[in-house]
Coordinates of C-alpha atoms in Angstrom, one line a residue:
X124 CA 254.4 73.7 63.2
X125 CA 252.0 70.8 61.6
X126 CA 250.8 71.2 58.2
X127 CA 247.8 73.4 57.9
X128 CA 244.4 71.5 57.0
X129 CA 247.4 69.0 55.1
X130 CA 248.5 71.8 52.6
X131 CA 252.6 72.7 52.9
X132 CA 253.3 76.4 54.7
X133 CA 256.0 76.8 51.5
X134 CA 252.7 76.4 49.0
X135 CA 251.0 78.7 51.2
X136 CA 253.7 81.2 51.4
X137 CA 254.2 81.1 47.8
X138 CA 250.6 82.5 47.5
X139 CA 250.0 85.1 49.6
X140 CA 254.3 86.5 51.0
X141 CA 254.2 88.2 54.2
X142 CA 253.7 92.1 53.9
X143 CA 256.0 93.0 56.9
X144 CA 259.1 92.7 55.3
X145 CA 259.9 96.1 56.5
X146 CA 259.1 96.0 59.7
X147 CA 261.1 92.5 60.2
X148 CA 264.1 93.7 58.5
X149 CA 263.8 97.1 60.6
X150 CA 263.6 94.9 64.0
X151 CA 266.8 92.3 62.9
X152 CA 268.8 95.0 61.9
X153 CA 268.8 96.4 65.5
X154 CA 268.5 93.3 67.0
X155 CA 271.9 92.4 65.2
X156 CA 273.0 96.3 66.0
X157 CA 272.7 95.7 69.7
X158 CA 274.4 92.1 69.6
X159 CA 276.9 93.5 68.2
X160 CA 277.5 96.8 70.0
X161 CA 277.1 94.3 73.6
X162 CA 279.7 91.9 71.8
X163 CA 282.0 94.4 71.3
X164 CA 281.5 95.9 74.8
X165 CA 282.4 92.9 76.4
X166 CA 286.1 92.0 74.5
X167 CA 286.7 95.8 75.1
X168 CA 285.6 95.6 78.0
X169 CA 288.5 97.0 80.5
X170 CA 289.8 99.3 77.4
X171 CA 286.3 101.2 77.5
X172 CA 286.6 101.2 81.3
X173 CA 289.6 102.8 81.3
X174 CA 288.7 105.5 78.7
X175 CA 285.7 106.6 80.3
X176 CA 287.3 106.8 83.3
X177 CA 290.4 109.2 81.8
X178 CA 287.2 111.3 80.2
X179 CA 285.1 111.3 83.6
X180 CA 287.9 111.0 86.3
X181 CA 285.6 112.5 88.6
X182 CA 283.3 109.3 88.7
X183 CA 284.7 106.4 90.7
X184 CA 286.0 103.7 89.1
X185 CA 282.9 101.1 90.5
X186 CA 280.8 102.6 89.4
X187 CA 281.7 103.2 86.0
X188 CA 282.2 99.1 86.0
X189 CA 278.7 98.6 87.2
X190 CA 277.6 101.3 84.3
X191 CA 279.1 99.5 81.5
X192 CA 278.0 95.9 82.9
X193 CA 274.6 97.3 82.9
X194 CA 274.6 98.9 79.6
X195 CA 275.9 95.5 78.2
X196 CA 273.6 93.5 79.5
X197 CA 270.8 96.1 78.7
X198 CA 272.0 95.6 74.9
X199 CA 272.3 92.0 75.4
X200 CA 268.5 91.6 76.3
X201 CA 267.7 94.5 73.9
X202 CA 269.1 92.0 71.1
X203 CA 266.9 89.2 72.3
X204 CA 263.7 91.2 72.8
X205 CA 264.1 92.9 69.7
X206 CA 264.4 89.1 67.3
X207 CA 261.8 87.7 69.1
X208 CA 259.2 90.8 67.7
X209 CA 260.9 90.0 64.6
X210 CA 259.5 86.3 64.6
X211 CA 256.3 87.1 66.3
X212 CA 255.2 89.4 63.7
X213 CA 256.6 87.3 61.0
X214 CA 254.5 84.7 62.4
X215 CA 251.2 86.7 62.8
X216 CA 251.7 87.9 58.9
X217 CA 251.3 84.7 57.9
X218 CA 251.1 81.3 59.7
X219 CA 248.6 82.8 62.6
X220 CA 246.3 84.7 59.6
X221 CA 246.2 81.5 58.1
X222 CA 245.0 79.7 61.4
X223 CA 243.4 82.7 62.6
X224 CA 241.1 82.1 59.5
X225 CA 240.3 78.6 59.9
X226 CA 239.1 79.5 63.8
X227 CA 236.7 82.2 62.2
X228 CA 235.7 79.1 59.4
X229 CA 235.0 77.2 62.1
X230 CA 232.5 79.5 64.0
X231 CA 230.0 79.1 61.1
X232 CA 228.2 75.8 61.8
X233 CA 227.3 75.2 58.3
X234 CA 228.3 76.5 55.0
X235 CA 226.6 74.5 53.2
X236 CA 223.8 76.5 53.2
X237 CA 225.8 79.7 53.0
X238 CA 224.5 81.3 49.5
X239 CA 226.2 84.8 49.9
X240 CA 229.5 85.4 52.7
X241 CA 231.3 89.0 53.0
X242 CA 234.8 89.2 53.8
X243 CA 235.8 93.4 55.0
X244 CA 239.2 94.0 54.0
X245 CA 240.7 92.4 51.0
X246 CA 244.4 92.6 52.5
X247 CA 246.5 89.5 50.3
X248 CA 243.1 87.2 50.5
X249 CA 243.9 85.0 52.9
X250 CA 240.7 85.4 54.9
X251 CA 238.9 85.6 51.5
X252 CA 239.9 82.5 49.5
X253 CA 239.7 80.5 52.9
X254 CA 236.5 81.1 53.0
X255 CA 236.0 79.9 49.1
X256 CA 237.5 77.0 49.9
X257 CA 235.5 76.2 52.4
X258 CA 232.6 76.7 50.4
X259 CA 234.1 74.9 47.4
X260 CA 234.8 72.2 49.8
X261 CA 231.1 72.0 51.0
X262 CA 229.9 71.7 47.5
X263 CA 227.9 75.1 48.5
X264 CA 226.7 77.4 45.1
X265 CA 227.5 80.1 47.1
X266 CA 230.0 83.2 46.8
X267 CA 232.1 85.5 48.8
X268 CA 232.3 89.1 48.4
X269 CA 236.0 90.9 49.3
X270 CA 235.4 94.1 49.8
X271 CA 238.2 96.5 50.5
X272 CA 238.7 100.6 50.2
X273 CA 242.3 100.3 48.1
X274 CA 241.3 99.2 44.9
X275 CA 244.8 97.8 44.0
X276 CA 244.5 95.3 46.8
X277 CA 241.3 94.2 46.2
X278 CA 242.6 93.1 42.4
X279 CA 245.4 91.3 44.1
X280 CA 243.5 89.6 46.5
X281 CA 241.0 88.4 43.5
X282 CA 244.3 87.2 41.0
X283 CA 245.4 85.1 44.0
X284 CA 242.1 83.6 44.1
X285 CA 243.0 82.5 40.8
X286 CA 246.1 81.1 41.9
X287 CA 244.0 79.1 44.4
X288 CA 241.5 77.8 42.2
X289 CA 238.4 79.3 43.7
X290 CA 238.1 82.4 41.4
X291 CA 234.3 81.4 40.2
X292 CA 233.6 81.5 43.8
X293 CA 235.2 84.9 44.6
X294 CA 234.3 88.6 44.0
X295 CA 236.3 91.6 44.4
X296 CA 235.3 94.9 45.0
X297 CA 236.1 98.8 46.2
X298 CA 233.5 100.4 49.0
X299 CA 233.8 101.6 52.9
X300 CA 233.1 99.5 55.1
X301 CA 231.5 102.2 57.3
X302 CA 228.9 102.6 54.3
X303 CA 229.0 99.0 52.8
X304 CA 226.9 99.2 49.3
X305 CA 225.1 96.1 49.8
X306 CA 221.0 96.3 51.0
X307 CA 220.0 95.2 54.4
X308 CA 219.7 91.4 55.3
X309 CA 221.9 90.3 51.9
X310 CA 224.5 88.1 53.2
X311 CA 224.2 85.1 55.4
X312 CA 227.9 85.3 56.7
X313 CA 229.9 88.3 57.5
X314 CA 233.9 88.0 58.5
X315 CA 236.6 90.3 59.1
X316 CA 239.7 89.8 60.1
X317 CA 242.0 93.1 61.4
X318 CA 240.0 95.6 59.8
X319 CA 237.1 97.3 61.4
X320 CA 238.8 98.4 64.5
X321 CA 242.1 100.1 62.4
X322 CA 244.0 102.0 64.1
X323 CA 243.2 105.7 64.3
X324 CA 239.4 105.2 64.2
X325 CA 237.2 106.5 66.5
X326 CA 234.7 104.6 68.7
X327 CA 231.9 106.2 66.8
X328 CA 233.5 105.2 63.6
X329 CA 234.1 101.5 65.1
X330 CA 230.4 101.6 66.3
X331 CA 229.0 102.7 62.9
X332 CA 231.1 99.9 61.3
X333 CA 229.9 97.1 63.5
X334 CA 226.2 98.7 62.5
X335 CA 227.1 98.0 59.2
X336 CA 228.1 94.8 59.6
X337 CA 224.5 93.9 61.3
X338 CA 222.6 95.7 58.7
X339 CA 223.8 93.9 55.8
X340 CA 223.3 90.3 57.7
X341 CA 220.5 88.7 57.0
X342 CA 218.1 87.5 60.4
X343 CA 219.4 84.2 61.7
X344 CA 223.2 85.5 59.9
X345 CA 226.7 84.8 61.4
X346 CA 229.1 87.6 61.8
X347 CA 232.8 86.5 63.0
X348 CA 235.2 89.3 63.3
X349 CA 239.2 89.3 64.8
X350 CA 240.7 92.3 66.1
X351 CA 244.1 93.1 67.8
X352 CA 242.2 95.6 70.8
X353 CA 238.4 96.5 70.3
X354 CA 237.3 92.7 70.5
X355 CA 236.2 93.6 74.0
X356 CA 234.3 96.6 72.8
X357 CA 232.6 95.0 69.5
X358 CA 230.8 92.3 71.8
X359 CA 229.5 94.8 74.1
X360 CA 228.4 96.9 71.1
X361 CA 226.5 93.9 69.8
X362 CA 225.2 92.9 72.8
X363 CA 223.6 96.5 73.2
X364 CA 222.7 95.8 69.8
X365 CA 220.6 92.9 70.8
X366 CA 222.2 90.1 68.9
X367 CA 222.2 86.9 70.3
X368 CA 225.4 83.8 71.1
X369 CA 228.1 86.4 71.2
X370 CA 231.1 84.9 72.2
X371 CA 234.5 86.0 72.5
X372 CA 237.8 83.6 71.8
X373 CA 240.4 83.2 74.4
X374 CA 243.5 86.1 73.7
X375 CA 245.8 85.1 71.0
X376 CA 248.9 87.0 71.1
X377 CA 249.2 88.4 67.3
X378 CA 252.0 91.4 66.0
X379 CA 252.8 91.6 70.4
X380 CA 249.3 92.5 71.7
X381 CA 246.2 90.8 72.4
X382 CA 243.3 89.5 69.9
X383 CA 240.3 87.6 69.8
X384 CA 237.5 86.6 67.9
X385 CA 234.2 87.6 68.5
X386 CA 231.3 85.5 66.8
X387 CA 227.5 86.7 66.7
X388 CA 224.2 85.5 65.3
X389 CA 221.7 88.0 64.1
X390 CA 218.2 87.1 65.7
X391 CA 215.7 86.0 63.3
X392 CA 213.2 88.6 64.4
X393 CA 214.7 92.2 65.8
X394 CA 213.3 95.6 65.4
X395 CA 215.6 98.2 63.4
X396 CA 215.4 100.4 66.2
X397 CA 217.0 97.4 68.4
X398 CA 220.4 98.0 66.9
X399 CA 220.6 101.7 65.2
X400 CA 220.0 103.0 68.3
X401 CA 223.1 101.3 69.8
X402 CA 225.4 102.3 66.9
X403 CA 227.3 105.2 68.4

C-alpha cells in the first residue's frame, strides 16, 4: 500500500484510529479459537477417535475418522475465513475511507469554485477534513458543513479538523439528515459517505433522505454519495428524480459486501414537482 496523496498511513492513523476495534478483536479471537481447537484436533487426533468411538460404539469406526477430519478441516478454514474479515474490515475502517474519499473528491470537477460543500454524517471526519483540504488546497474561500445527529461526534470530528489544520474551513453541526436545516439550493456540493442508507431504514426514509439531499443543492450542484447496498437504489431514485450524469462506481468490496459511489448533477433548471414527487 503506496502512500496516500504522499502523506504516511501512520500520520493518518494517528488522526482519525479505526472505530472497529471490537469487532476486529471479536473476529481474531475466534479466528485464534478455531486454530487452536483444529491444532489440537489434529495432535490428538487418534486419542479423540478412540474416545468418541468408546462413547458412540454403535457408529463405525470410518466414519467417525471422516467426522473428525471434516470437523478439523471445517475449523481450519473457519480460522482462515474468520482473519481475513478481521483485516478486511480493519481495512475498510480506515485505509479504503480514506481512498474511498479521495474517489468521491475526485467526482467534483472543480472546487475551486465550490463556496459552500455538505458532508452527512460527521463519523471521525475523514470524509469531512478531506474535503477541506481539498478546498484549502484549491485556494477556494469556501467551507464545509459536517453535519451529523450525535452531537458528541460531530465535536470530535471538528477537534480533528484542528489537528489537520483546516479548522477555519470546517463547521460542525447536530440536525437529521432526513430534515437537513439548511434552505433549498444552499450548497454547491453535497457528499456522504455510509450514511444515508443506515441500516434499519426504510426505503421511504432512504427516499426522503436522498430528497433532502437534492433540495438543499443548488441548480447545476454535485451530489456524491457511497453506500455499502442502496447505491443501486439511490441512482434510480435520482434518476426518477430527473437529475442529470448519474453514474454509478464499479463495486468496491468494503466491511465484506458491495459498495459504490453514485455521483449526480442537479440540472440548472427543474421544476419542484420534478423531484418531490419521486421522493417516496
Amino acid at each position: 500500500m503506496g502512500k496516500p496523496c504522499g502523506r504516511d498511513w501512520m500520520q493518518i492513523y494517528s488522526i482519525y484510529g479505526t472505530d472497529e476495534w471490537q469487532t476486529v478483536a471479536f473476529l481474531i479471537f475466534h479466528s485464534f479459537l478455531f486454530a487452536l481447537l483444529s491444532l489440537l484436533l489434529l495432535i490428538y487426533f487418534t486419542p479423540f477417535l478412540l474416545s468418541i468411538h468408546s462413547l458412540l460404539p454403535s457408529l463405525p469406526l470410518p466414519f467417525l475418522r471422516f467426522a473428525a477430519s471434516f470437523s478439523g478441516s471445517f475449523l481450519s478454514l473457519s480460522s482462515l475465513c474468520l482473519l481475513f474479515a478481521a483485516a478486511n474490515v480493519l481495512y475498510s475502517s480506515l485505509p479504503l475511507r480514506w481512498l474511498m474519499a479521495q474517489r468521491m473528491l475526485a467526482a467534483v470537477p472543480n472546487w475551486f469554485a465550490v463556496r459552500t460543500a455538505l458532508v452527512l454524517g460527521c463519523g471521525r471526519g475523514i470524509l469531512l477534513n478531506a474535503v477541506a483540504l481539498q478546498l484549502k488546497k484549491e485556494g477556494s474561500s469556501g467551507r464545509v458543513v459536517g453535519l451529523d445527529r450525535d452531537r458528541d461526534t460531530a465535536v470530535s470530528a471538528l477537534r480533528r479538523a484542528g489537528a489537520e489544520g483546516v479548522q477555519e474551513y470546517v463547521t460542525c453541526r447536530e440536525g437529521d439528515a432526513h430534515r437537513l436545516p439548511f434552505p433549498d439550493g444552499y450548497f454547491d456540493v453535497v457528499v456522504s459517505a455510509v450514511y444515508l442508507g443506515r441500516q434499519g431504514e426504510s426505503a421511504v426514509e432512504r427516499g426522503r433522505g436522498i430528497g433532502e439531499v437534492v433540495r438543499v443543492l443548488k441548480p447545476g450542484g454535485m451530489g456524491v454519495l457511497w453506500d455499502l447496498a442502496c447505491a443501486p437504489e439511490f441512482a434510480q431514485r435520482l434518476k426518477d428524480m430527473r437529475m442529470e450524469e448519474v453514474w454509478v462506481s464499479e463495486r468496491v468490496t468494503a466491511y465484506m459486501v458491495g459498495s459504490h459511489i453514485v455521483s449526480f448533477r442537479k440540472p440548472i433548471t427543474v421544476s419542484i414537482e420534478d423531484w418531490r414527487a419521486n421522493i417516496c
